[in-house]
Amino acid sequence: MVTNSATSVVTIERFIIEQERLHPHATGDLSSVLYDLALAAKMIASKVRMAGIADVLGETDHENVQGEVQQKLDVISNEILVKALDHGGRLCCMASEEEPDLIPIPDNFNTGPYALLFDPLDGSSNIDVNVPVGTIFSIVRKVSPGSRGEMMDLLQPGLAQVAAGYVIYGSSTMMVYTTGQGAHGFTLDPSIGEFLLSHPNIRTPAHGKFLSVNHSYEAIWNEPVKALMRQYRGLEGKREPMNIRYVGSLVADFHRNLLAGGVFCYPANTRTPRGKLRLLYEANPLAFIVEQAGGRAITGSQRIMEVVPNDLHQRTPLYIGSRDDVDLAERVLAKQAAGAAA
Ligand code: AHM
Ligand code: MG
């Protein structure tokens, strides 16, 4: 039988161009940023693949007379992203989990109409034990008056995002992104070095079976959160118990639940009263993706993408995933909060 598989192969570059054509006034600037991100993702993927070997080389370097110290992969990933994106003339500034302040575009490069925020290697503490890690990114339009970006460009609510996505470095490397027209997934074919469309228009199930939460914090959760977890686990209420699956690597937990259905929760606790995860480059981009896939993301009481940020590294509680499961969080947390206030 002769198959016509060649016509169904869509590279990420081709897909980005086709998406751009849906916007008659598109200039190509956003597409260029997305290409550069895909390139950076491939470079990071190749470094992550070498993690165990690189660690060995790092120790050797550490002992040599030149005193070269092996850089940790999260620092390397940060540098790859900055160097892949800073000279394209499409960005006015950047921000990274790895850097305390705004990352300016060097004076010798042109600037452009977008700002980029990213977590270069989320879950990097898992690398030593070969657990999936990821890159998360968010793109917003420049709103400041000058040509160089300012903090006001970075401190925009998630609803201002024009594109967002993540890359998971797992058993395969995948990039999932949205520009507001669905969430689409691409798998890296390492033999040709291309991301190929593998998951067009991802839809997350309305309710799922997976509950991702670090249950070891139970003693430091408040009562409403404990009550919610009892409901998810079928210990109270009429729900079927959910299966607990927690990698401890946000991208890996989120990705599994996006495809298979479920909810990821990182509630506030008495040790981290504002939650742990960062609003601008962890929660917001994943919220944009999950909403495009039919799911939801809330702080507990508010839609994540409506939160107005006031700090670059601001943290937020996060409940994200299948619509019905996040609805339950909203209902239980609101009811319990009302009860406590009465
Ligand atoms: P990081 O940005 O320092 O890597 O921390 C974020 C990670 C997430 O990937 C993960 O969901 C969470 O921290 C796990 O935290 P905990 O170990 O408290 O459950
Ligand atoms: Mg992180």
Coordinates of C-alpha atoms and ligand atoms in Angstrom, one line a residue:
M1 CA 0.0 0.0 0.0
V2 CA 1.3 3.4 -0.9
T3 CA 0.9 5.9 2.0
N4 CA 0.8 9.6 1.5
S5 CA 2.5 10.4 4.8
A6 CA 4.8 13.1 3.4
T7 CA 1.9 15.5 3.0
S8 CA 0.9 15.1 6.7
V9 CA 4.3 16.1 8.1
V10 CA 4.1 19.6 9.5
T11 CA 7.1 21.2 11.0
I12 CA 6.7 23.8 13.8
E13 CA 8.1 26.5 11.4
R14 CA 5.4 25.7 8.8
F15 CA 2.7 25.6 11.4
I16 CA 3.8 29.0 12.8
I17 CA 3.6 30.5 9.4
E18 CA 0.2 29.1 8.8
Q19 CA -1.1 30.4 12.1
E20 CA 0.4 33.8 11.3
R21 CA -1.6 33.9 8.0
L22 CA -4.8 33.8 10.2
H23 CA -3.8 37.3 11.4
P24 CA -4.0 39.7 8.4
H25 CA -2.0 42.4 10.2
A26 CA 0.7 40.1 11.5
T27 CA 4.2 41.4 10.9
G28 CA 6.1 38.2 11.5
D29 CA 7.7 39.4 14.7
L30 CA 5.9 37.0 17.0
S31 CA 6.6 34.1 14.6
S32 CA 10.3 35.0 14.8
V33 CA 10.3 34.9 18.6
L34 CA 8.6 31.4 18.4
Y35 CA 11.2 30.1 16.0
D36 CA 13.9 31.3 18.2
L37 CA 12.3 29.6 21.2
A38 CA 12.0 26.4 19.3
L39 CA 15.7 26.6 18.4
A40 CA 16.7 27.3 22.1
A41 CA 14.5 24.4 23.1
K42 CA 16.5 22.1 20.8
M43 CA 19.8 23.3 22.2
I44 CA 18.6 22.9 25.8
A45 CA 17.2 19.4 24.9
S46 CA 20.7 18.3 23.7
K47 CA 22.3 19.6 26.9
V48 CA 19.6 17.8 29.1
R49 CA 20.2 14.6 27.2
M50 CA 23.9 14.8 28.3
A51 CA 23.1 15.5 31.9
G52 CA 24.7 12.4 33.5
I53 CA 27.7 12.6 31.2
A54 CA 28.1 16.4 31.7
D55 CA 28.2 15.9 35.4
V56 CA 31.1 13.6 35.1
L57 CA 32.9 16.0 32.8
G58 CA 32.1 18.8 35.3
E59 CA 33.9 17.1 38.1
T60 CA 37.0 16.6 35.9
D61 CA 37.0 20.3 34.8
H62 CA 36.6 21.3 38.4
E63 CA 39.9 19.6 39.3
N64 CA 41.9 20.9 36.3
V65 CA 44.5 23.6 36.6
Q66 CA 42.4 26.1 34.7
G67 CA 39.9 26.0 37.5
E68 CA 36.9 25.8 35.1
V69 CA 33.7 25.1 37.0
Q70 CA 31.0 23.2 35.3
Q71 CA 27.9 25.3 35.0
K72 CA 24.7 23.9 36.3
L73 CA 22.1 23.1 33.6
D74 CA 19.7 25.7 34.7
V75 CA 22.3 28.4 34.3
I76 CA 23.3 27.0 30.9
S77 CA 19.6 26.9 29.8
N78 CA 19.2 30.5 30.9
E79 CA 22.1 31.6 28.8
I80 CA 20.9 29.6 25.8
L81 CA 17.6 31.4 25.9
V82 CA 19.0 34.8 26.4
K83 CA 21.5 34.4 23.6
A84 CA 19.0 32.9 21.2
L85 CA 16.5 35.7 21.8
D86 CA 18.4 38.9 22.5
H87 CA 19.6 39.9 19.0
G88 CA 16.5 39.2 16.8
G89 CA 15.2 42.7 17.1
R90 CA 11.8 41.4 18.2
L91 CA 12.0 41.8 21.9
C92 CA 12.2 44.9 24.1
C93 CA 13.3 43.0 27.3
M94 CA 13.2 39.7 29.0
A95 CA 12.8 38.2 32.5
S96 CA 13.9 34.8 33.8
E97 CA 13.5 32.9 37.0
E98 CA 17.2 32.7 37.1
E99 CA 17.8 36.5 37.1
P100 CA 16.6 38.9 39.8
D101 CA 15.9 41.9 37.5
L102 CA 14.7 42.8 34.0
I103 CA 17.1 41.5 31.3
P104 CA 17.7 44.3 28.9
I105 CA 18.4 43.9 25.2
P106 CA 22.1 44.9 24.7
D107 CA 22.5 48.4 23.3
N108 CA 24.1 47.2 20.1
F109 CA 20.9 45.2 19.1
N110 CA 17.6 46.4 17.9
T111 CA 14.5 46.1 20.0
G112 CA 11.0 45.1 19.1
P113 CA 7.4 45.0 20.1
Y114 CA 7.3 42.0 22.6
A115 CA 8.6 41.1 26.1
L116 CA 9.5 37.5 27.0
L117 CA 9.4 35.9 30.4
F118 CA 10.6 32.4 31.1
D119 CA 11.6 29.7 33.5
P120 CA 14.6 28.2 31.7
L121 CA 14.6 24.8 33.4
D122 CA 11.8 24.1 35.8
G123 CA 12.2 21.2 38.1
S124 CA 15.9 21.2 37.6
S125 CA 16.5 19.7 41.0
N126 CA 15.2 16.5 39.4
I127 CA 17.8 16.3 36.8
D128 CA 20.2 14.2 38.8
V129 CA 17.7 11.4 39.0
N130 CA 16.6 11.6 35.4
V131 CA 13.1 13.0 35.9
P132 CA 11.5 15.1 33.2
V133 CA 12.2 18.9 33.4
G134 CA 10.9 21.7 31.3
T135 CA 11.1 25.3 30.0
I136 CA 8.1 27.6 30.4
F137 CA 7.6 30.8 28.5
S138 CA 5.2 33.8 28.2
I139 CA 5.1 36.5 25.6
V140 CA 3.4 39.9 26.1
R141 CA 3.2 43.0 24.0
K142 CA 5.3 46.0 24.9
V143 CA 3.3 48.7 26.5
S144 CA 6.0 51.2 27.7
P145 CA 6.6 54.3 25.6
G146 CA 10.3 54.1 24.9
S147 CA 12.2 51.7 22.6
R148 CA 13.9 49.7 25.4
G149 CA 11.6 47.7 27.7
E150 CA 10.7 48.5 31.2
M151 CA 9.3 46.7 34.2
M152 CA 5.8 47.7 33.2
D153 CA 6.1 45.6 30.1
L154 CA 6.8 42.5 32.3
L155 CA 4.3 43.2 35.0
Q156 CA 1.1 42.5 32.9
P157 CA -1.7 40.2 33.8
G158 CA -1.9 36.8 32.1
L159 CA -4.7 38.0 29.9
A160 CA -2.2 40.2 28.1
Q161 CA -0.3 37.2 26.9
V162 CA -0.1 36.9 23.1
A163 CA 1.6 33.6 23.2
A164 CA 2.8 31.1 25.8
G165 CA 4.0 27.6 26.0
Y166 CA 6.3 25.0 27.5
V167 CA 8.9 22.4 26.5
I168 CA 9.0 19.1 28.2
Y169 CA 12.3 17.2 28.2
G170 CA 10.9 13.8 28.9
S171 CA 11.1 10.4 27.1
S172 CA 10.7 12.6 24.1
T173 CA 11.1 16.4 23.8
M174 CA 7.8 18.2 23.2
M175 CA 6.9 21.8 22.7
V176 CA 3.4 22.9 23.4
Y177 CA 2.3 26.5 22.6
T178 CA -0.6 28.7 22.0
T179 CA -1.2 32.1 20.3
G180 CA -4.8 32.1 21.4
Q181 CA -6.0 29.7 18.6
G182 CA -5.9 26.4 20.4
A183 CA -3.0 24.7 22.1
H184 CA -0.8 22.6 19.8
G185 CA 2.0 20.1 20.6
F186 CA 5.1 19.3 18.6
T187 CA 7.4 16.3 19.2
L188 CA 11.1 16.7 18.4
D189 CA 12.3 14.1 15.9
P190 CA 16.0 13.9 17.0
S191 CA 17.0 12.2 13.8
I192 CA 16.2 15.3 11.7
G193 CA 16.3 17.9 14.5
E194 CA 12.8 19.2 13.8
F195 CA 9.7 19.7 16.0
L196 CA 6.8 18.0 14.1
L197 CA 3.1 18.6 14.8
S198 CA 2.0 15.6 16.9
H199 CA -0.8 17.0 19.0
P200 CA -2.9 19.5 17.1
N201 CA -5.6 21.4 19.0
I202 CA -5.2 19.6 22.4
R203 CA -8.4 19.3 24.4
T204 CA -8.1 18.4 28.0
P205 CA -10.9 16.1 29.5
A206 CA -13.6 17.9 31.4
H207 CA -12.7 15.9 34.5
G208 CA -9.8 13.6 35.1
K209 CA -8.5 10.9 37.3
F210 CA -5.2 12.4 38.3
L211 CA -4.6 14.5 41.4
S212 CA -1.1 16.1 41.5
V213 CA -0.3 17.6 44.9
N214 CA 2.5 17.3 47.4
H215 CA 0.6 15.7 50.2
S216 CA 3.5 15.9 52.6
Y217 CA 2.3 19.5 53.3
E218 CA -1.0 18.4 54.7
A219 CA -0.1 19.4 58.3
I220 CA 0.6 23.0 57.1
W221 CA -2.5 23.4 54.8
N222 CA -5.5 25.3 56.1
E223 CA -8.8 23.5 56.7
P224 CA -10.4 24.4 53.3
V225 CA -7.5 22.9 51.4
K226 CA -7.6 19.7 53.6
A227 CA -11.4 19.5 52.9
L228 CA -10.8 19.8 49.1
M229 CA -8.2 17.1 49.1
R230 CA -10.6 14.8 51.0
Q231 CA -13.2 15.3 48.3
Y232 CA -10.7 14.7 45.5
R233 CA -9.6 11.5 47.2
G234 CA -13.2 10.3 47.6
L235 CA -13.0 10.4 51.4
E236 CA -15.8 12.9 51.6
G237 CA -18.6 13.7 49.1
K238 CA -19.8 11.5 46.2
R239 CA -16.8 11.6 43.9
E240 CA -14.8 8.7 42.7
P241 CA -11.4 8.8 44.3
M242 CA -8.7 10.3 42.1
N243 CA -5.3 8.7 41.6
I244 CA -2.5 10.7 43.2
R245 CA 0.4 11.3 40.7
Y246 CA 3.1 13.8 41.7
V247 CA 6.4 14.0 39.9
G248 CA 7.4 17.3 41.6
S249 CA 8.3 18.7 38.2
L250 CA 5.5 21.2 37.3
V251 CA 5.8 20.7 33.5
A252 CA 5.7 16.9 33.8
D253 CA 2.7 16.9 36.1
F254 CA 0.9 19.6 34.1
H255 CA 1.6 17.8 30.7
R256 CA 0.3 14.5 31.9
N257 CA -2.9 16.0 33.3
L258 CA -3.4 18.1 30.2
L259 CA -3.4 15.0 28.0
A260 CA -5.0 12.5 30.4
G261 CA -7.2 14.7 32.6
G262 CA -6.8 15.8 36.2
V263 CA -5.8 18.7 38.4
F264 CA -2.5 20.0 39.7
C265 CA -2.6 21.9 43.0
Y266 CA 0.0 23.8 44.8
P267 CA -1.9 25.5 47.6
A268 CA -0.6 28.1 50.0
N269 CA 0.6 26.7 53.3
T270 CA 1.9 28.2 56.5
R271 CA 5.5 27.9 55.3
T272 CA 4.8 29.5 51.9
P273 CA 1.6 31.6 52.6
R274 CA 1.6 32.9 49.0
G275 CA 2.2 29.5 47.4
K276 CA 5.4 28.5 45.7
L277 CA 5.0 28.8 42.0
R278 CA 5.7 32.0 40.2
L279 CA 2.8 33.9 38.6
L280 CA 4.5 35.4 35.6
Y281 CA 6.5 32.6 34.1
E282 CA 5.0 29.4 35.6
A283 CA 1.3 29.9 36.4
N284 CA 0.3 32.4 33.6
P285 CA 1.7 30.6 30.6
L286 CA 0.3 27.2 31.8
A287 CA -3.1 28.9 32.5
F288 CA -3.2 30.2 28.9
I289 CA -2.4 26.8 27.6
V290 CA -5.0 25.0 29.8
E291 CA -7.8 27.5 29.0
Q292 CA -7.1 27.1 25.3
A293 CA -7.5 23.3 25.8
G294 CA -10.8 23.7 27.6
G295 CA -9.5 23.6 31.2
R296 CA -9.2 26.2 34.0
A297 CA -6.5 27.8 36.3
I298 CA -7.3 29.6 39.5
T299 CA -5.5 30.9 42.6
G300 CA -8.3 29.3 44.7
S301 CA -10.6 32.3 44.4
Q302 CA -9.5 34.1 41.2
R303 CA -8.8 33.3 37.6
I304 CA -5.0 33.1 37.4
M305 CA -4.8 35.2 34.2
E306 CA -6.8 38.1 35.9
V307 CA -4.3 38.6 38.7
V308 CA -2.6 42.0 38.3
P309 CA 1.1 41.4 39.2
N310 CA 3.2 43.8 41.2
D311 CA 6.5 41.8 41.5
L312 CA 8.5 40.0 38.8
H313 CA 8.9 36.9 40.9
Q314 CA 5.5 37.0 42.6
R315 CA 4.3 33.7 43.8
T316 CA 0.7 32.3 43.7
P317 CA -1.3 29.4 44.9
L318 CA -2.3 27.3 41.8
Y319 CA -5.2 25.0 41.0
I320 CA -4.9 24.1 37.3
G321 CA -6.3 21.4 35.0
S322 CA -9.6 19.8 34.0
R323 CA -12.6 22.2 34.2
D324 CA -14.8 20.2 36.6
D325 CA -11.9 19.5 38.9
V326 CA -10.9 23.1 39.2
D327 CA -14.6 24.0 39.6
L328 CA -14.7 21.8 42.6
A329 CA -11.7 23.6 44.1
E330 CA -13.4 26.9 43.6
R331 CA -16.6 25.7 45.2
V332 CA -15.0 24.0 48.2
L333 CA -12.5 26.7 48.9
A334 CA -15.2 29.5 48.6
K335 CA -17.7 27.6 50.8
Q336 CA -15.2 26.9 53.5
A337 CA -13.9 30.5 53.4
A338 CA -17.4 31.8 53.7
G339 CA -18.0 29.4 56.7
A340 CA -14.8 30.6 58.4
A341 CA -15.8 34.2 57.9
A342 CA -19.4 33.7 59.3
Ligands
AHM1 P1 11.8 25.5 40.8 O1 11.2 26.6 39.9 O2 12.7 26.0 41.8 O3 12.3 24.3 40.0 O4 10.5 25.0 41.6 C1 9.4 24.7 41.0 C2 9.1 23.2 41.2 C3 8.0 22.7 40.3 O5 8.5 22.2 39.1 C4 7.3 21.7 41.1 O6 5.9 21.6 40.8 C5 7.4 22.2 42.5 O7 8.6 23.0 42.5 C6 7.6 21.1 43.5 O8 7.7 21.7 44.8 P2 7.6 20.8 46.1 O9 8.9 20.0 46.2 O10 7.5 21.8 47.3 O11 6.4 19.9 46.0
MG2 MG 10.5 26.9 38.2

